[in-house]
CSV table of C-alpha atoms in Angstrom, one decimal:
chain,number,residue,atom,x,y,z
U,16,UNK,CA,-32.7,92.0,-33.0
U,17,UNK,CA,-34.8,91.2,-36.0
U,18,UNK,CA,-33.4,91.1,-39.5
U,19,UNK,CA,-35.4,94.1,-40.4
U,20,UNK,CA,-33.9,96.1,-37.6
U,21,UNK,CA,-30.4,95.6,-38.9
U,22,UNK,CA,-28.3,97.6,-41.3
U,23,UNK,CA,-29.6,95.5,-44.2
U,24,UNK,CA,-33.2,96.2,-43.6
U,25,UNK,CA,-33.4,98.5,-46.6
U,26,UNK,CA,-31.4,96.1,-48.8
U,27,UNK,CA,-33.4,94.8,-51.7
U,28,UNK,CA,-32.0,91.9,-53.9
U,29,UNK,CA,-33.6,91.3,-57.2
U,30,UNK,CA,-35.2,87.8,-57.7
U,31,UNK,CA,-32.9,86.9,-60.6
U,32,UNK,CA,-29.9,87.5,-58.5
U,33,UNK,CA,-31.3,85.2,-55.9
U,34,UNK,CA,-31.8,82.4,-58.4
U,35,UNK,CA,-28.4,82.9,-59.9
U,36,UNK,CA,-26.7,82.7,-56.5
U,37,UNK,CA,-28.6,79.5,-55.7
U,38,UNK,CA,-27.6,77.8,-59.0
U,39,UNK,CA,-24.0,78.9,-58.4
U,40,UNK,CA,-24.0,77.3,-54.9
U,41,UNK,CA,-25.5,74.1,-56.3
U,42,UNK,CA,-22.8,74.0,-59.0
U,43,UNK,CA,-20.0,74.6,-56.5
U,44,UNK,CA,-21.4,71.8,-54.3
U,45,UNK,CA,-21.6,69.4,-57.3
U,46,UNK,CA,-18.1,70.2,-58.3
U,47,UNK,CA,-16.8,69.7,-54.8
U,48,UNK,CA,-18.6,66.3,-54.7
U,49,UNK,CA,-17.2,65.3,-58.1
U,50,UNK,CA,-13.7,66.3,-57.1
U,51,UNK,CA,-14.0,64.4,-53.8
U,52,UNK,CA,-15.2,61.2,-55.7
U,53,UNK,CA,-12.4,61.4,-58.2
U,54,UNK,CA,-9.9,61.9,-55.3
U,55,UNK,CA,-11.4,58.7,-53.7
U,56,UNK,CA,-11.0,56.8,-56.9
U,57,UNK,CA,-7.4,58.0,-57.2
U,58,UNK,CA,-6.8,57.0,-53.6
U,59,UNK,CA,-8.3,53.6,-54.3
U,60,UNK,CA,-6.0,53.2,-57.4
U,61,UNK,CA,-3.0,54.3,-55.4
U,62,UNK,CA,-4.0,51.9,-52.6
U,63,UNK,CA,-4.4,49.1,-55.2
U,64,UNK,CA,-1.0,49.9,-56.7
U,65,UNK,CA,0.6,49.9,-53.3
U,66,UNK,CA,-1.0,46.6,-52.4
U,67,UNK,CA,0.2,45.1,-55.7
U,68,UNK,CA,3.8,46.4,-55.0
U,69,UNK,CA,3.7,45.2,-51.4
U,70,UNK,CA,2.3,41.9,-52.5
U,71,UNK,CA,5.0,41.4,-55.0
U,72,UNK,CA,7.7,42.4,-52.5
U,73,UNK,CA,6.0,40.1,-49.9
U,74,UNK,CA,6.0,37.2,-52.4
U,75,UNK,CA,9.7,37.8,-53.2
U,76,UNK,CA,10.5,37.9,-49.5
U,77,UNK,CA,8.3,34.8,-48.8
U,78,UNK,CA,9.9,32.7,-51.6
U,79,UNK,CA,13.0,31.7,-49.6
U,80,UNK,CA,10.7,30.7,-46.7
U,81,UNK,CA,8.7,28.6,-49.1
U,82,UNK,CA,11.8,27.1,-50.6
U,83,UNK,CA,13.2,26.2,-47.1
U,84,UNK,CA,9.9,24.7,-46.2
U,85,UNK,CA,9.7,22.7,-49.4
U,86,UNK,CA,13.3,21.5,-48.9
U,87,UNK,CA,12.6,20.4,-45.4
U,88,UNK,CA,9.5,18.6,-46.5
U,89,UNK,CA,11.6,16.9,-49.3
U,90,UNK,CA,14.3,15.9,-46.8
U,91,UNK,CA,11.7,14.6,-44.4
U,92,UNK,CA,9.9,12.6,-47.1
U,93,UNK,CA,13.3,11.2,-48.3
U,94,UNK,CA,14.3,9.9,-44.9
U,95,UNK,CA,10.8,8.6,-44.3
U,96,UNK,CA,10.9,6.8,-47.7
U,97,UNK,CA,14.3,5.4,-46.8
U,98,UNK,CA,13.1,4.1,-43.5
U,99,UNK,CA,9.9,2.8,-45.0
U,100,UNK,CA,11.8,1.1,-47.8
U,101,UNK,CA,14.0,-0.6,-45.2
U,102,UNK,CA,11.0,-1.7,-43.2
U,103,UNK,CA,9.3,-3.0,-46.3
U,104,UNK,CA,12.5,-4.9,-47.3
U,105,UNK,CA,12.6,-6.5,-43.9
U,106,UNK,CA,8.9,-7.4,-44.1
U,107,UNK,CA,9.4,-8.9,-47.6
U,108,UNK,CA,12.4,-11.0,-46.3
U,109,UNK,CA,10.2,-12.3,-43.5
U,110,UNK,CA,7.3,-13.0,-45.8
U,111,UNK,CA,9.7,-14.8,-48.2
U,112,UNK,CA,11.0,-17.0,-45.4
U,113,UNK,CA,7.4,-17.8,-44.5
U,114,UNK,CA,6.6,-18.5,-48.1
U,115,UNK,CA,9.6,-20.8,-48.4
U,116,UNK,CA,8.6,-22.6,-45.3
U,117,UNK,CA,5.0,-23.0,-46.6
U,118,UNK,CA,6.3,-24.4,-49.9
U,119,UNK,CA,8.5,-26.8,-48.0
U,120,UNK,CA,5.7,-27.9,-45.7
U,121,UNK,CA,3.4,-28.2,-48.7
U,122,UNK,CA,5.9,-30.5,-50.4
U,123,UNK,CA,6.3,-32.5,-47.3
U,124,UNK,CA,2.5,-32.8,-46.9
U,125,UNK,CA,2.3,-33.9,-50.5
U,126,UNK,CA,4.9,-36.6,-49.9
U,127,UNK,CA,3.2,-37.7,-46.8
U,128,UNK,CA,-0.2,-37.9,-48.6
U,129,UNK,CA,1.5,-39.9,-51.3
U,130,UNK,CA,3.1,-42.2,-48.8
U,131,UNK,CA,-0.2,-42.6,-46.9
U,132,UNK,CA,-1.9,-43.6,-50.1
U,133,UNK,CA,0.4,-46.5,-50.7
U,134,UNK,CA,-1.4,-49.9,-50.7
U,135,UNK,CA,0.0,-53.3,-51.4
U,136,UNK,CA,-1.8,-56.5,-52.1
U,137,UNK,CA,-1.9,-58.5,-49.9
U,138,UNK,CA,-1.9,-55.9,-47.2
U,139,UNK,CA,1.4,-55.6,-45.2
U,140,UNK,CA,2.0,-53.5,-42.2
U,141,UNK,CA,4.3,-50.6,-43.0
U,142,UNK,CA,6.4,-48.0,-41.0
U,143,UNK,CA,7.0,-44.5,-42.4
U,144,UNK,CA,10.6,-43.4,-42.2
U,145,UNK,CA,12.8,-40.5,-43.2
U,146,UNK,CA,16.2,-40.8,-44.9
U,147,UNK,CA,18.8,-39.1,-42.6
U,148,UNK,CA,22.0,-40.0,-44.4
U,149,UNK,CA,23.3,-41.4,-47.7
U,150,UNK,CA,26.4,-43.6,-48.3
U,151,UNK,CA,27.6,-43.3,-51.8
U,152,UNK,CA,30.8,-44.6,-53.4
U,153,UNK,CA,32.0,-46.1,-56.7
U,154,UNK,CA,29.8,-49.2,-56.1
U,155,UNK,CA,28.1,-48.8,-52.7
U,156,UNK,CA,24.6,-47.4,-52.6
U,157,UNK,CA,22.9,-47.3,-49.2
U,158,UNK,CA,20.9,-45.0,-46.9
U,159,UNK,CA,20.2,-44.6,-43.2
U,160,UNK,CA,16.6,-44.2,-42.1
U,161,UNK,CA,15.3,-43.1,-38.7
U,162,UNK,CA,13.4,-46.2,-37.7
U,163,UNK,CA,14.8,-49.4,-36.2
U,164,UNK,CA,14.0,-52.4,-34.1
U,165,UNK,CA,12.1,-50.4,-31.6
U,166,UNK,CA,9.5,-49.8,-34.3
U,167,UNK,CA,9.4,-53.4,-35.5
U,168,UNK,CA,11.9,-53.1,-38.4
U,169,UNK,CA,13.9,-56.3,-39.1
U,170,UNK,CA,16.7,-57.2,-41.5
U,171,UNK,CA,15.3,-58.1,-44.9
U,172,UNK,CA,12.3,-55.8,-44.8
U,173,UNK,CA,11.6,-54.2,-48.2
U,174,UNK,CA,11.7,-50.4,-48.4
U,175,UNK,CA,9.6,-48.5,-50.9
U,176,UNK,CA,8.6,-44.9,-51.7
U,177,UNK,CA,5.5,-43.6,-53.4
U,178,UNK,CA,6.8,-44.7,-56.8
U,179,UNK,CA,8.3,-48.1,-56.3
U,180,UNK,CA,10.9,-50.3,-54.6
U,181,UNK,CA,13.9,-48.6,-53.1
U,182,UNK,CA,15.8,-51.4,-51.5
U,183,UNK,CA,16.0,-53.7,-48.5
U,184,UNK,CA,17.0,-53.4,-44.8
U,185,UNK,CA,20.4,-54.9,-44.3
U,186,UNK,CA,21.2,-53.6,-40.8
U,187,UNK,CA,19.2,-52.4,-37.8
U,188,UNK,CA,19.6,-50.7,-34.4
U,189,UNK,CA,16.9,-49.6,-32.0
U,190,UNK,CA,16.4,-46.3,-33.8
U,191,UNK,CA,18.2,-46.4,-37.1
U,192,UNK,CA,18.3,-48.9,-40.0
U,193,UNK,CA,20.6,-49.2,-43.1
U,194,UNK,CA,18.8,-49.7,-46.4
U,195,UNK,CA,20.7,-51.3,-49.3
U,196,UNK,CA,19.4,-49.7,-52.5
U,197,UNK,CA,18.6,-51.8,-55.6
U,198,UNK,CA,21.4,-50.1,-57.4
U,199,UNK,CA,24.1,-51.5,-55.1
U,200,UNK,CA,26.4,-54.2,-56.5
U,201,UNK,CA,25.4,-56.6,-53.9
U,202,UNK,CA,21.7,-56.2,-54.5
U,203,UNK,CA,19.9,-59.2,-56.1
U,204,UNK,CA,16.1,-59.2,-56.4
U,205,UNK,CA,13.9,-61.8,-58.2
U,206,UNK,CA,11.5,-60.0,-60.6
U,207,UNK,CA,9.0,-60.7,-63.3
U,208,UNK,CA,7.9,-59.0,-66.5
U,209,UNK,CA,4.4,-57.8,-66.1
U,210,UNK,CA,3.4,-58.4,-69.7
U,211,UNK,CA,4.7,-62.0,-70.1
U,212,UNK,CA,5.1,-63.1,-66.5
U,213,UNK,CA,8.6,-64.1,-67.4
U,214,UNK,CA,11.0,-64.4,-64.4
U,215,UNK,CA,14.4,-62.6,-64.2
U,216,UNK,CA,16.9,-61.3,-61.7
U,217,UNK,CA,17.5,-57.6,-61.1
U,218,UNK,CA,21.2,-57.1,-60.3
U,219,UNK,CA,22.7,-53.8,-59.2
U,220,UNK,CA,26.0,-52.7,-60.6
U,221,UNK,CA,26.6,-49.3,-59.1
U,222,UNK,CA,24.9,-47.4,-61.9
U,223,UNK,CA,21.5,-45.7,-61.8
U,224,UNK,CA,19.9,-48.5,-63.9
U,225,UNK,CA,20.4,-52.1,-62.6
U,226,UNK,CA,20.8,-55.0,-65.0
U,227,UNK,CA,18.0,-57.4,-65.9
U,228,UNK,CA,19.7,-60.9,-66.0
U,229,UNK,CA,18.7,-64.5,-66.4
U,230,UNK,CA,15.5,-63.7,-68.3
U,231,UNK,CA,13.5,-66.9,-68.8
U,232,UNK,CA,11.8,-67.4,-72.1
U,233,UNK,CA,12.4,-66.2,-75.7
U,234,UNK,CA,11.2,-62.8,-76.7
U,235,UNK,CA,9.7,-62.3,-73.3
U,236,UNK,CA,11.1,-58.8,-72.7
U,237,UNK,CA,10.6,-55.7,-74.7
U,238,UNK,CA,11.5,-52.0,-74.2
U,239,UNK,CA,8.9,-50.4,-72.0
U,240,UNK,CA,7.7,-53.5,-70.2
U,241,UNK,CA,6.9,-53.0,-66.5
U,242,UNK,CA,9.1,-54.9,-64.0
U,243,UNK,CA,7.6,-56.1,-60.7
U,244,UNK,CA,8.8,-58.1,-57.8
U,245,UNK,CA,8.0,-61.8,-58.3
U,246,UNK,CA,7.9,-62.9,-54.7
U,247,UNK,CA,10.3,-65.8,-55.4
U,248,UNK,CA,12.3,-66.7,-52.4
U,249,UNK,CA,9.8,-65.2,-50.0
U,250,UNK,CA,11.9,-62.1,-49.3
U,251,UNK,CA,9.6,-59.5,-51.0
U,252,UNK,CA,5.9,-59.7,-51.7
U,253,UNK,CA,4.8,-60.2,-55.3
U,254,UNK,CA,3.8,-57.2,-57.4
U,255,UNK,CA,5.8,-54.3,-55.9
U,256,UNK,CA,6.6,-52.0,-58.9
U,257,UNK,CA,10.3,-51.5,-59.7
U,258,UNK,CA,10.6,-49.8,-63.1
U,259,UNK,CA,10.4,-50.3,-66.9
U,260,UNK,CA,12.7,-52.2,-69.3
U,261,UNK,CA,15.3,-50.2,-71.3
U,262,UNK,CA,18.2,-51.0,-73.6
U,263,UNK,CA,21.7,-50.1,-72.3
U,264,UNK,CA,24.5,-48.7,-74.4
U,265,UNK,CA,26.1,-52.1,-74.3
U,266,UNK,CA,22.9,-53.8,-75.5
U,267,UNK,CA,22.1,-55.3,-72.2
U,268,UNK,CA,18.6,-55.2,-70.6
U,269,UNK,CA,18.4,-52.6,-67.9
U,270,UNK,CA,15.6,-51.1,-65.7
U,271,UNK,CA,14.7,-47.5,-65.3
U,272,UNK,CA,13.6,-47.3,-61.7
U,273,UNK,CA,10.3,-45.8,-60.7
U,274,UNK,CA,11.9,-44.7,-57.4
U,275,UNK,CA,14.1,-42.3,-59.2
U,276,UNK,CA,11.1,-40.2,-60.2
U,277,UNK,CA,11.3,-38.4,-56.8
U,278,UNK,CA,13.7,-37.7,-54.0
U,279,UNK,CA,14.2,-40.7,-51.7
U,280,UNK,CA,13.8,-38.7,-48.5
U,281,UNK,CA,10.6,-40.3,-47.2
U,282,UNK,CA,10.1,-44.0,-47.4
U,283,UNK,CA,8.0,-46.8,-46.0
U,284,UNK,CA,9.5,-50.0,-44.5
U,285,UNK,CA,7.3,-53.0,-45.2
U,286,UNK,CA,7.3,-55.3,-42.1
U,287,UNK,CA,7.4,-58.4,-44.3
U,288,UNK,CA,9.3,-61.5,-43.2
U,289,UNK,CA,7.7,-64.4,-45.0
U,290,UNK,CA,4.4,-65.3,-46.7
U,291,UNK,CA,3.2,-67.1,-43.6
U,292,UNK,CA,2.3,-63.7,-42.0
U,293,UNK,CA,0.0,-63.0,-44.9
U,294,UNK,CA,-2.1,-66.1,-44.3
U,295,UNK,CA,-5.2,-65.7,-42.2
U,296,UNK,CA,-5.2,-68.5,-39.7
U,297,UNK,CA,-8.9,-68.5,-39.6
U,298,UNK,CA,-9.0,-69.1,-43.4
U,299,UNK,CA,-7.2,-72.5,-42.8
U,300,UNK,CA,-10.2,-73.8,-40.8
U,301,UNK,CA,-12.8,-72.6,-43.3
U,302,UNK,CA,-14.7,-75.0,-45.5
U,303,UNK,CA,-14.0,-77.2,-47.3
U,304,UNK,CA,-10.9,-77.9,-45.2
U,305,UNK,CA,-13.1,-78.1,-42.1
U,306,UNK,CA,-14.9,-81.1,-43.7
U,307,UNK,CA,-11.6,-83.0,-43.9
U,308,UNK,CA,-11.3,-83.5,-40.1
U,309,UNK,CA,-10.8,-86.9,-38.5
U,310,UNK,CA,-13.5,-89.5,-39.4
U,311,UNK,CA,-15.8,-90.6,-36.6
U,312,UNK,CA,-15.0,-93.9,-34.9
U,313,UNK,CA,-17.0,-96.9,-36.2
U,314,UNK,CA,-19.2,-98.8,-33.7
U,315,UNK,CA,-18.0,-102.4,-33.1
U,316,UNK,CA,-20.7,-105.1,-33.8
U,317,UNK,CA,-22.6,-106.4,-30.7
U,318,UNK,CA,-21.4,-109.9,-29.4
U,319,UNK,CA,-24.0,-112.4,-28.4
U,320,UNK,CA,-24.3,-113.1,-24.7
U,321,UNK,CA,-22.5,-116.3,-23.5
U,322,UNK,CA,-24.7,-119.5,-23.3
U,323,UNK,CA,-25.6,-120.6,-19.8
U,324,UNK,CA,-24.8,-124.3,-18.9
U,325,UNK,CA,-27.8,-126.7,-18.4
U,326,UNK,CA,-28.9,-127.2,-14.8
U,327,UNK,CA,-29.0,-130.8,-13.5
U,328,UNK,CA,-32.4,-132.3,-13.1
U,329,UNK,CA,-33.8,-130.6,-16.0
U,330,UNK,CA,-36.1,-131.8,-18.7
U,331,UNK,CA,-33.7,-134.2,-20.2
U,332,UNK,CA,-33.4,-136.2,-17.2
């Protein structure tokens, strides 16, 4: 059925009413949209406030969890630090032991290098030894060294360290020798004053500074003079350093030993017996001694042949 066939076919609406109704509808729709937007904003605000409240509540409820986690981390770090500290202490102790061993080896190497650098004139064969024991008493001063007759060491051999004369060998065995130090009361060593070449005798008396006795010459000794072995008697080569001259409390001449400048733990035994071993046998046959050999034998004068007797019936008959 068409609109014009209905009951409102004769209804006539003025144009102004139509425009007014249209404007009203538009206003109602606008108001509805505005109210809907404001309601969304309020919902967003309510939602934000709720999120804020729930966030705060969640933060409060999560705080103990965080505290427990932090406490567990702290405890774990503490025990880790304790174990790490213990491990580092053990490592430091091991490294300290290694460092001490290196220092000891370095000192030993330094001593060995110093001992290897010892040279005496004339050259004497030497044997390196280590002091293994010390005998000390009111007067006795001796040491045991770890070389003996199996290494060619003999009684009377001088013993030196890198600074000077230490003593002499007074007893031997295949592997061990006893060294009498120059400070022993029974030690007597012929010496000379390097500056004046004056002879004297170095006598031990049990103290650290042996006496300088029987000095030859007047004003031949002064404080600070170097004292060397003189070689007299043939027991020790000439020129081995011993010490420097000093004045004792009692006014006597004494010698500050060079060997006291370091520990007497490494020494060298000089395989010296007499000066004959220092002479080159070939040098004895060198000129001009070679020209002094036996003179050649002189040739005897020739004798005339014997005269033959005259034959009978010769010219004189």
